[in-house]
Short mmCIF file of C-alpha atoms and ligand atoms in Angstrom, two decimals:
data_model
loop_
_atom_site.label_atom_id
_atom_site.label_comp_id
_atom_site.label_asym_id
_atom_site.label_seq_id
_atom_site.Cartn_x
_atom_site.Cartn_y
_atom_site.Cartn_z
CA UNK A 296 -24.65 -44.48 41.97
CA UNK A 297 -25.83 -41.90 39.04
CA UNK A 298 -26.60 -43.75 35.67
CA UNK A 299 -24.31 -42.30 33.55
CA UNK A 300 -26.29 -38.80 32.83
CA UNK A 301 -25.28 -35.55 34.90
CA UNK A 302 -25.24 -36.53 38.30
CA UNK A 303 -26.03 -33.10 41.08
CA UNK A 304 -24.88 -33.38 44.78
CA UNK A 305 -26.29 -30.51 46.74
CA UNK A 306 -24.98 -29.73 50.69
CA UNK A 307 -26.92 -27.21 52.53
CA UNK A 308 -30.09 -28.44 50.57
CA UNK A 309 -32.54 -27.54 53.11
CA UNK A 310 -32.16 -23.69 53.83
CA UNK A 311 -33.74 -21.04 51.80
CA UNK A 312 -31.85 -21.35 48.62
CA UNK A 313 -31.21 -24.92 48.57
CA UNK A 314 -35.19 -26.05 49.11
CA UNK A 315 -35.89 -24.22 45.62
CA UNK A 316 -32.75 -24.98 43.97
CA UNK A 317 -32.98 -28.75 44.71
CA UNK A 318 -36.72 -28.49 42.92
CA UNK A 319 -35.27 -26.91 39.98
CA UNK A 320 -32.44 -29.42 39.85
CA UNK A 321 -34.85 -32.13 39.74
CA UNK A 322 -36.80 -30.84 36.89
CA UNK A 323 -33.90 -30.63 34.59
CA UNK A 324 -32.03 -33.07 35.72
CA UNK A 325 -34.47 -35.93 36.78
CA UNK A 326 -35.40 -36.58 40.87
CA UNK A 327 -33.02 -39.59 41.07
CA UNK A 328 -29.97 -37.61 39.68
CA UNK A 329 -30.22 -34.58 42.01
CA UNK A 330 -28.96 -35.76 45.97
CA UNK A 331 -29.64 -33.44 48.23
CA UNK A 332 -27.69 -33.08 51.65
CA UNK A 333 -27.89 -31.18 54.69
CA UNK A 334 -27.25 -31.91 58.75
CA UNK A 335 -31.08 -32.99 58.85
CA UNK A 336 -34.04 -34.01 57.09
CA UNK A 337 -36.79 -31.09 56.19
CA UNK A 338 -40.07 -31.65 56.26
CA UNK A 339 -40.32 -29.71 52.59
CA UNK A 340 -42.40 -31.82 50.60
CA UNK A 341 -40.00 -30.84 47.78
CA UNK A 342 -37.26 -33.86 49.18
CA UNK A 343 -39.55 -36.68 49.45
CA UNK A 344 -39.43 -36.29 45.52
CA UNK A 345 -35.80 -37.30 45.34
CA UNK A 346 -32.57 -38.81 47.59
CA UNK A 347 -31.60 -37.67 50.27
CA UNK A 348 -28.89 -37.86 52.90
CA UNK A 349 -27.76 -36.57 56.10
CA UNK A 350 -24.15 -35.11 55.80
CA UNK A 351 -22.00 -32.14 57.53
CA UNK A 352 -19.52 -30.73 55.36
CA UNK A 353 -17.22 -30.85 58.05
CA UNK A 354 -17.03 -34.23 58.08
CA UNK A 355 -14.71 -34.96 55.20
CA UNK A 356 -15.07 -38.70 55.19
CA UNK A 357 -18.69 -38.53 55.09
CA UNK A 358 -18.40 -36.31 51.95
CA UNK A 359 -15.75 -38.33 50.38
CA UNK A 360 -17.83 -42.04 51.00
CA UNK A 361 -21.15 -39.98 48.93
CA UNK A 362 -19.15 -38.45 46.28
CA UNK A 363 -17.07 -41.86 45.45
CA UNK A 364 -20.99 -43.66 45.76
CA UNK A 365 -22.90 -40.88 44.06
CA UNK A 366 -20.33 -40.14 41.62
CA UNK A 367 -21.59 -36.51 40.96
CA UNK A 368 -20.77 -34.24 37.90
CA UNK A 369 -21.77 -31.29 39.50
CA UNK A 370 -21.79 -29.71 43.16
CA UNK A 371 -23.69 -27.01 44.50
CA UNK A 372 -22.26 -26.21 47.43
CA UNK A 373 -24.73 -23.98 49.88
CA UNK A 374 -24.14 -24.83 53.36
CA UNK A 375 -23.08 -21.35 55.28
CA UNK A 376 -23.63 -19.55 58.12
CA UNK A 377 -24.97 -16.53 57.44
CA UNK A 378 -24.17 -13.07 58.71
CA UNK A 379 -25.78 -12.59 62.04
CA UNK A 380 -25.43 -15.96 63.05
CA UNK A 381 -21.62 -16.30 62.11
CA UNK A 382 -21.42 -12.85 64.67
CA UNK A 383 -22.91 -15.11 67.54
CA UNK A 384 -20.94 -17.62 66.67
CA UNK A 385 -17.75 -16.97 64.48
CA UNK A 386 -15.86 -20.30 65.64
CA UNK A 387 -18.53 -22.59 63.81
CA UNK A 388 -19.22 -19.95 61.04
CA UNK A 389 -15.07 -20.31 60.64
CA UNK A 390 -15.06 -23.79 60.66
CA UNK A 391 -18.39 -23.92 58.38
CA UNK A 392 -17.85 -21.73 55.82
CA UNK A 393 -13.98 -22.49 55.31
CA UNK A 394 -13.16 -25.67 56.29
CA UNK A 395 -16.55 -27.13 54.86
CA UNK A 396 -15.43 -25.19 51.81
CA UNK A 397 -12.23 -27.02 51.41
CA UNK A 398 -13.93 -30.25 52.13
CA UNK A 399 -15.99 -29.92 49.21
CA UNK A 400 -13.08 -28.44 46.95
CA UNK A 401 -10.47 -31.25 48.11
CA UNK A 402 -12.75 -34.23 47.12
CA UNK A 403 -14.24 -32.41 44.01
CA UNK A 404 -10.85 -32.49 43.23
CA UNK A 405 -9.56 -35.96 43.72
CA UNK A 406 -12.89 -37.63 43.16
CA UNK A 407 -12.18 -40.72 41.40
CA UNK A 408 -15.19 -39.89 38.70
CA UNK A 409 -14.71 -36.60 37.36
CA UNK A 410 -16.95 -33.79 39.20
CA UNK A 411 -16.95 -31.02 36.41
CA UNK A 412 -18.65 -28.10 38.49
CA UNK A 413 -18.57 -26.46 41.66
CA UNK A 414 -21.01 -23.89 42.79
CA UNK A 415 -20.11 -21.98 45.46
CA UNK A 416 -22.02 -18.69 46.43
CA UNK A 417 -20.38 -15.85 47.80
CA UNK A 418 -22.09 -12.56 49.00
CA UNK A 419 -22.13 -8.87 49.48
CA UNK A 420 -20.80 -9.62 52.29
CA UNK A 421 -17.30 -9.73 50.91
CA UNK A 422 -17.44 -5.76 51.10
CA UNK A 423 -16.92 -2.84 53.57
CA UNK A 424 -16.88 0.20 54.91
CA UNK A 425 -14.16 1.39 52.45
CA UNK A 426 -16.41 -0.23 49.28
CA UNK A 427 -17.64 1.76 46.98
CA UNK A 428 -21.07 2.15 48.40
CA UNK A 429 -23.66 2.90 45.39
CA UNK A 430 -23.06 0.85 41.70
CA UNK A 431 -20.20 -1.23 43.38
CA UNK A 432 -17.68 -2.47 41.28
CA UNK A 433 -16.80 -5.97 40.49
CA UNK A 434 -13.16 -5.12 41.17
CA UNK A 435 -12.82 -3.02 44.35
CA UNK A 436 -11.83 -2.72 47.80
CA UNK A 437 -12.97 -5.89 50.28
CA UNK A 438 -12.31 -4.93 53.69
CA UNK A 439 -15.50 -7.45 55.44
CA UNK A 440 -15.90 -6.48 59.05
CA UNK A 441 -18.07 -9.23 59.79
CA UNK A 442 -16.88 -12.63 60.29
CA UNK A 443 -19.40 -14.34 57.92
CA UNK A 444 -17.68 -11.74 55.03
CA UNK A 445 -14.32 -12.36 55.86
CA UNK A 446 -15.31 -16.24 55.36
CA UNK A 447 -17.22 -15.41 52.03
CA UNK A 448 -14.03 -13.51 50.93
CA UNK A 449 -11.51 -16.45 51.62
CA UNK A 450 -13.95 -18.15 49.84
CA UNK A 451 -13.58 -16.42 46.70
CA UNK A 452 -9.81 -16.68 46.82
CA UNK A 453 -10.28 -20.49 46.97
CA UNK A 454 -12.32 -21.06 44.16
CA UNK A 455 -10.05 -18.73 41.63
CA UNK A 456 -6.94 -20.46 43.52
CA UNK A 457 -9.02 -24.05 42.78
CA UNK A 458 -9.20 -22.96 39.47
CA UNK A 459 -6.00 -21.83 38.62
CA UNK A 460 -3.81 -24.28 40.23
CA UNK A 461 -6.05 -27.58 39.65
CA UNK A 462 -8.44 -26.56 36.65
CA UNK A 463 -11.64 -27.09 38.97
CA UNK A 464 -15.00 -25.39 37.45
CA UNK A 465 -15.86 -23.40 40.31
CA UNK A 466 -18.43 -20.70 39.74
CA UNK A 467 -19.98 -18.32 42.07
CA UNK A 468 -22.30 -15.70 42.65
CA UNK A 469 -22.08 -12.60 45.09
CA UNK A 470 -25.87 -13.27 46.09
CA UNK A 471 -27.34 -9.98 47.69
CA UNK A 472 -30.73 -10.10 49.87
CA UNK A 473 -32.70 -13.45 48.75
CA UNK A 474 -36.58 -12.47 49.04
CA UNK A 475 -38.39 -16.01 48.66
CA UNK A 476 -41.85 -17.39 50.35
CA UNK A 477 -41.31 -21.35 50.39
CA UNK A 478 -38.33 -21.60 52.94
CA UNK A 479 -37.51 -18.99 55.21
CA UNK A 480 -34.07 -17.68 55.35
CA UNK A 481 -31.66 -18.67 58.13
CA UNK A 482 -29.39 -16.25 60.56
CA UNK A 483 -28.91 -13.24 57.52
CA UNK A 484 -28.68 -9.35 57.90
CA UNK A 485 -31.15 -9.26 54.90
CA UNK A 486 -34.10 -11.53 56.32
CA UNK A 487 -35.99 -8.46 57.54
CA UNK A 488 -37.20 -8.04 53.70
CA UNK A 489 -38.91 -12.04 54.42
CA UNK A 490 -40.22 -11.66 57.86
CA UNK A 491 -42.24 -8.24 57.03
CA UNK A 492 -44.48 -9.95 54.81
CA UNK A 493 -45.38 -12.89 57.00
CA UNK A 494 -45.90 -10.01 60.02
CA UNK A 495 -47.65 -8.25 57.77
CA UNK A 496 -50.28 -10.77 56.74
CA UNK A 497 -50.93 -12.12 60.42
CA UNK A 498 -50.65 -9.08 62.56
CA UNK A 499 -50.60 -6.18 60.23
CA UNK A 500 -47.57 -4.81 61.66
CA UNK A 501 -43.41 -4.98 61.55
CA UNK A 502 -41.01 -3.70 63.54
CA UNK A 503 -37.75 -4.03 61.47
CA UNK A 504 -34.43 -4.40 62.85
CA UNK A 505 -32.42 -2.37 60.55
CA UNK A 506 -33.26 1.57 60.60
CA UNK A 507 -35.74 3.10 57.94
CA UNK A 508 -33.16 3.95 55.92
CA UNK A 509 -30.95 1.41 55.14
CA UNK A 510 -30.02 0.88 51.19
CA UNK A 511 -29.56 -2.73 50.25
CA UNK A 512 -29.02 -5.08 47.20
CA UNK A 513 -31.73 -7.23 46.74
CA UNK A 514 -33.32 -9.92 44.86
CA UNK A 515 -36.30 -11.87 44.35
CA UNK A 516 -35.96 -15.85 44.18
CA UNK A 517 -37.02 -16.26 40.51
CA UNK A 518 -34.25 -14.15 39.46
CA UNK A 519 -31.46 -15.55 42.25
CA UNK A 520 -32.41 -19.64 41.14
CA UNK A 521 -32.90 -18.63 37.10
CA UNK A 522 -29.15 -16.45 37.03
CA UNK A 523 -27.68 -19.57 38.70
CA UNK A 524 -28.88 -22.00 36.44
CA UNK A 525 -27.45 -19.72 33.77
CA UNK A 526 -23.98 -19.20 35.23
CA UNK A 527 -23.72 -22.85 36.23
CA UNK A 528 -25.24 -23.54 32.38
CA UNK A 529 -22.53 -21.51 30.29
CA UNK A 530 -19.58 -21.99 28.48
CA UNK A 531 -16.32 -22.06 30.89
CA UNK A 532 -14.33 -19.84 28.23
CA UNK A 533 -17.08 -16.80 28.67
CA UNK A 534 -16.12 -17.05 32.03
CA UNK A 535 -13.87 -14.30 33.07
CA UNK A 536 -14.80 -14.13 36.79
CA UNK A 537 -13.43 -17.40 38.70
CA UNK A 538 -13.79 -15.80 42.50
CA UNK A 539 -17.23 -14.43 42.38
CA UNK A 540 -19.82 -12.85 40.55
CA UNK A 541 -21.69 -9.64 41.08
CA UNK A 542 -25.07 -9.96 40.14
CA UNK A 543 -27.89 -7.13 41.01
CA UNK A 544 -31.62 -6.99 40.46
CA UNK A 545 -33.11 -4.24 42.87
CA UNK A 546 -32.13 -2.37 45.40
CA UNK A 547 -34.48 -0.38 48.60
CA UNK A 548 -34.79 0.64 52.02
CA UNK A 549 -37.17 -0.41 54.93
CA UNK A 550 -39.22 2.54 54.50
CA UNK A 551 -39.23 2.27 50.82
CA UNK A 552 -40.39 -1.54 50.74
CA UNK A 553 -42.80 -0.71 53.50
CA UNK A 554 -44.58 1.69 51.20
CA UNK A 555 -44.64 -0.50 48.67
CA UNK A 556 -46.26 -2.84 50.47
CA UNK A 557 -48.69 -0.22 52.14
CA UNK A 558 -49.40 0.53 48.17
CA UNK A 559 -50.11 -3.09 47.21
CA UNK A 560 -52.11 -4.63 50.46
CA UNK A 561 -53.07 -1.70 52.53
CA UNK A 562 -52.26 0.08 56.02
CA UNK A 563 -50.31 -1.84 58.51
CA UNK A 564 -47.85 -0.69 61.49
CA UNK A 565 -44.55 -0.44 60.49
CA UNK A 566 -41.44 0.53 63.32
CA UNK A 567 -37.68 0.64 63.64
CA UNK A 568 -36.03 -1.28 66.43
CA UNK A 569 -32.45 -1.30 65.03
CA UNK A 570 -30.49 -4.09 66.97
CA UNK A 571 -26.61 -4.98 66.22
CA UNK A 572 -27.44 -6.18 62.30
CA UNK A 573 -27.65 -2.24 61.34
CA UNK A 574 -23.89 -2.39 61.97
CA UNK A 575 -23.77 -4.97 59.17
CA UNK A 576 -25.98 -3.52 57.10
CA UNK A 577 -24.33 -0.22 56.79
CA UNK A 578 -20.45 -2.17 56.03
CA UNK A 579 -22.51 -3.52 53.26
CA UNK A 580 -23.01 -1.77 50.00
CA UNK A 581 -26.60 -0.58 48.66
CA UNK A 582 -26.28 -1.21 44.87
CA UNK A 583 -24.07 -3.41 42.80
CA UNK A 584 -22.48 -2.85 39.26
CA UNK A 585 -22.87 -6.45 37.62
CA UNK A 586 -22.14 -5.48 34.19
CA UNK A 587 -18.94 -8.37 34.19
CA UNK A 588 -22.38 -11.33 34.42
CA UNK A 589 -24.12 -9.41 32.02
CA UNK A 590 -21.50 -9.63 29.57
CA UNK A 591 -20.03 -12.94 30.44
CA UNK A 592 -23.19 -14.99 30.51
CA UNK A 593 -26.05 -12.44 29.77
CA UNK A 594 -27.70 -12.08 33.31
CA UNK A 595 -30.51 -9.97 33.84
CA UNK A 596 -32.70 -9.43 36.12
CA UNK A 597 -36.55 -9.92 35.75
CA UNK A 598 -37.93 -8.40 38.84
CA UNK A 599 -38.37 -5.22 40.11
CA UNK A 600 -39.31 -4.08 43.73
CA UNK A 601 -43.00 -3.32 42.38
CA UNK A 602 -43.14 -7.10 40.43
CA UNK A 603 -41.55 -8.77 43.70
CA UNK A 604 -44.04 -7.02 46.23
CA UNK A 605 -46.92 -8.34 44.34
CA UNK A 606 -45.59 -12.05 43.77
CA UNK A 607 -44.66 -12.19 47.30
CA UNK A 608 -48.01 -11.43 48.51
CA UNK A 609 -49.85 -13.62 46.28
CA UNK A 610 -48.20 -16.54 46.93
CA UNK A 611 -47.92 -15.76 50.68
CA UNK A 612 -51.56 -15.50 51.02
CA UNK A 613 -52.01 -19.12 49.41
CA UNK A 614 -52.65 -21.62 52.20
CA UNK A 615 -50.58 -24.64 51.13
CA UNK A 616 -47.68 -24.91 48.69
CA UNK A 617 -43.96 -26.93 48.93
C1 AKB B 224 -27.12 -12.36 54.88
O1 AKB B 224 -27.86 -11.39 55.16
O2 AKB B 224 -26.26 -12.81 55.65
C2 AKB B 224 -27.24 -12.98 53.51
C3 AKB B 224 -26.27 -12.40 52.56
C4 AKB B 224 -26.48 -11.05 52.01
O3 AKB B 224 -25.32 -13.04 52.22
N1 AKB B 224 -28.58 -12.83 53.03
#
C-alpha cells in the first residue's frame, strides 16, 4: 500500500515504452511508489529497482485486488498489441487492447481510493487510407484498416466517453514510430527504424521490410517519455483533447534514414524485402499536424532525424547499459 504520496501503477511495464517509462517514474516519484506490471518478469535491470507484479489486464480481478492494495493515483496503461502482431492475431489483439482497456477504465473508476489519472496511448494507427496523408490533422477522417487501429480508435472513444460521462483523467498520446536502444520494440509496423541499427552494427547490412520509400512519423525516445511526462504533468483545464493527442517530432523514409546512417557510421548493405507490413505502412500517414499539444501543454520536439541517428549509435555501440 502507497504511503500517502502519488502512488503510479504501470501494466505493460516491460515492452519498449514501459522499461524507460517505469525508470523515469521512479526518479520522480520514488522506486517504492512506481509498481510496475506486465504478464512476466524482465530481466531489465531497471525493475529490480522497484515492485513488481505479474498481472494480465484481462484478468479483471487481478487488476481490481492490486489497485484496492496499491491504492494508485495514477495509471499508465501500456499493455497493447501492436500492429503486425494484432494482424496475426486479431482475436487476442481484440480482447487485449479493448477489453484490457475497459478493465483498467472500470476499476480506475470505482477504485475505492481515488485514481486521478489514466494514461492511455493511442497511435497513428487510428488513421487510413482516406487520412489526410502529409501534416495530418488532429480532427480528420479515421478509417483504420488494420485491426490493431481499429482497437486504438475504440480506444480513443473510451477515454473521451470515460471522461465525459464519469469525470476520469484520461490522457493520451497518438505515439508515431518509437526509436529507442534499451528495450526493443514488440510486433509494430515501425520497428524496422530499431532493428537497422542493431543489423547495422553486427553485420553491416539491413534488409528492411517496408519499401525504400515509405514516409512515416517518427520519434526518438527522449522526446516520446519527456512529452508524456508533460501531458500527464499539466493542468486538466488546458486540456482540450480527451481522445488522443497528436504529437510529431520527425518524419523519413527507409532510404532516407539509411543515408543518414551511411553519413554518420559509414557503408553498409542496405535492401528492400517488403513483406505484408508495407500494406500498413502505406494506410498510415507520413507527417502529423500536432499544433492542438503544442498549444494545450507546450510540446515540442527535441530531436531531429540527424540528432536521433547519432544518439542511437552512440549508445548502441556501448557494451552494457539497463
Ligand atoms: C506499430 O508500428 O504498431 C507502433 C505504432 C505506430 O503504434 N509502433
Amino acid at each position: 500500500m502507497n504511503s500517502g504520496k502519488e502512488a503510479i501503477l504501470v501494466t505493460g511495464a516491460c515492452g519498449q515504452l514501459g522499461t524507460e517509462l517505469v525508470g523515469e517514474l521512479r526518479k520522480i516519484y520514488g522506486e517504492g511508489q512506481v509498481l510496475a506490471t506486465d504478464m512476466k518478469p524482465s530481466e531489465n535491470q531497471v525493475f529490480d529497482s522497484g515492485p513488481f507484479q505479474t498481472l494480465n489486464v484481462l484478468d479483471k480481478k487481478g487488476l481490481q485486488e492490486i489497485v484496492e492494495r496499491f491504492r494508485p493515483t495514477q495509471i499508465y496503461h501500456l499493455a497493447a498489441i501492436l500492429s503486425a502482431a494484432a494482424e496475426r492475431n486479431p482475436t487476442l489483439a481484440w480482447d487485449v487492447n479493448i477489453a484490457g482497456f475497459m478493465n483498467v477504465l472500470d476499476v480506475a473508476k470505482s477504485a475505492p481510493s481515488k485514481v486521478y489519472k489514466v494514461y492511455a496511448p493511442s497511435s497513428i494507427a487510428v488513421f487510413g487510407p482516406h487520412t489526410p496523408r502529409r501534416d495530418t490533422p488532429q480532427h480528420t477522417i479515421t478509417d483504420p484498416t488494420t485491426v490493431y487501429g481499429i482497437t486504438k480508435l475504440v480506444g480513443e472513444r473510451l477515454s473521451d466517453y470515460y471522461f465525459a460521462q464519469y469525470q476520469l483523467d484520461v490522457r493520451s498520446i497518438r505515439y508515431p514510430g518509437l526509436i529507442s536502444y534499451k528495450t526493443p520494440p514488440g510486433g509494430g509496423t515501425t520497428d524496422y527504424a530499431v532493428e537497422i541499427f542493431h543489423k547495422v552494427l553486427t553485420d553491416r547490412k539491413y534488409v528492411s521490410f517496408l519499401g525504400p520509400d515509405t514516409p512515416l512519423p517518427m520519434m526518438y525516445m527522449p522526446d516520446a517519455l519527456r512529452g508524456t511526462l508533460e501531458l500527464m504533468e499539466a493542468p486538466a483545464e488546458k486540456l482540450t483533447i480527451r481522445s488522443s493527442y497528436n504529437m510529431a517530432a520527425m518524419c523519413f523514409t527507409p532510404h532516407e534514414l539509411a543515408e543518414e546512417i551511411k553519413r554518420q557510421f559509414g557503408e553498409f548493405e542496405m535492401g528492400y524485402s517488403p513483406d505484408f507490413r508495407q500494406h500498413i505502412a502505406d494506410s498510415w500517414p507520413a507527417s502529423l499536424d500536432d499544433t492542438q499539444a503544442r498549444l494545450d501543454w507546450g510540446w515540442l520536439p527535441r530531436f531531429g532525424l540527424k540528432e536521433m541517428v547519432a544518439d542511437m549509435l552512440k549508445n548502441i555501440r556501448l557494451p552494457a547499459r539497463v
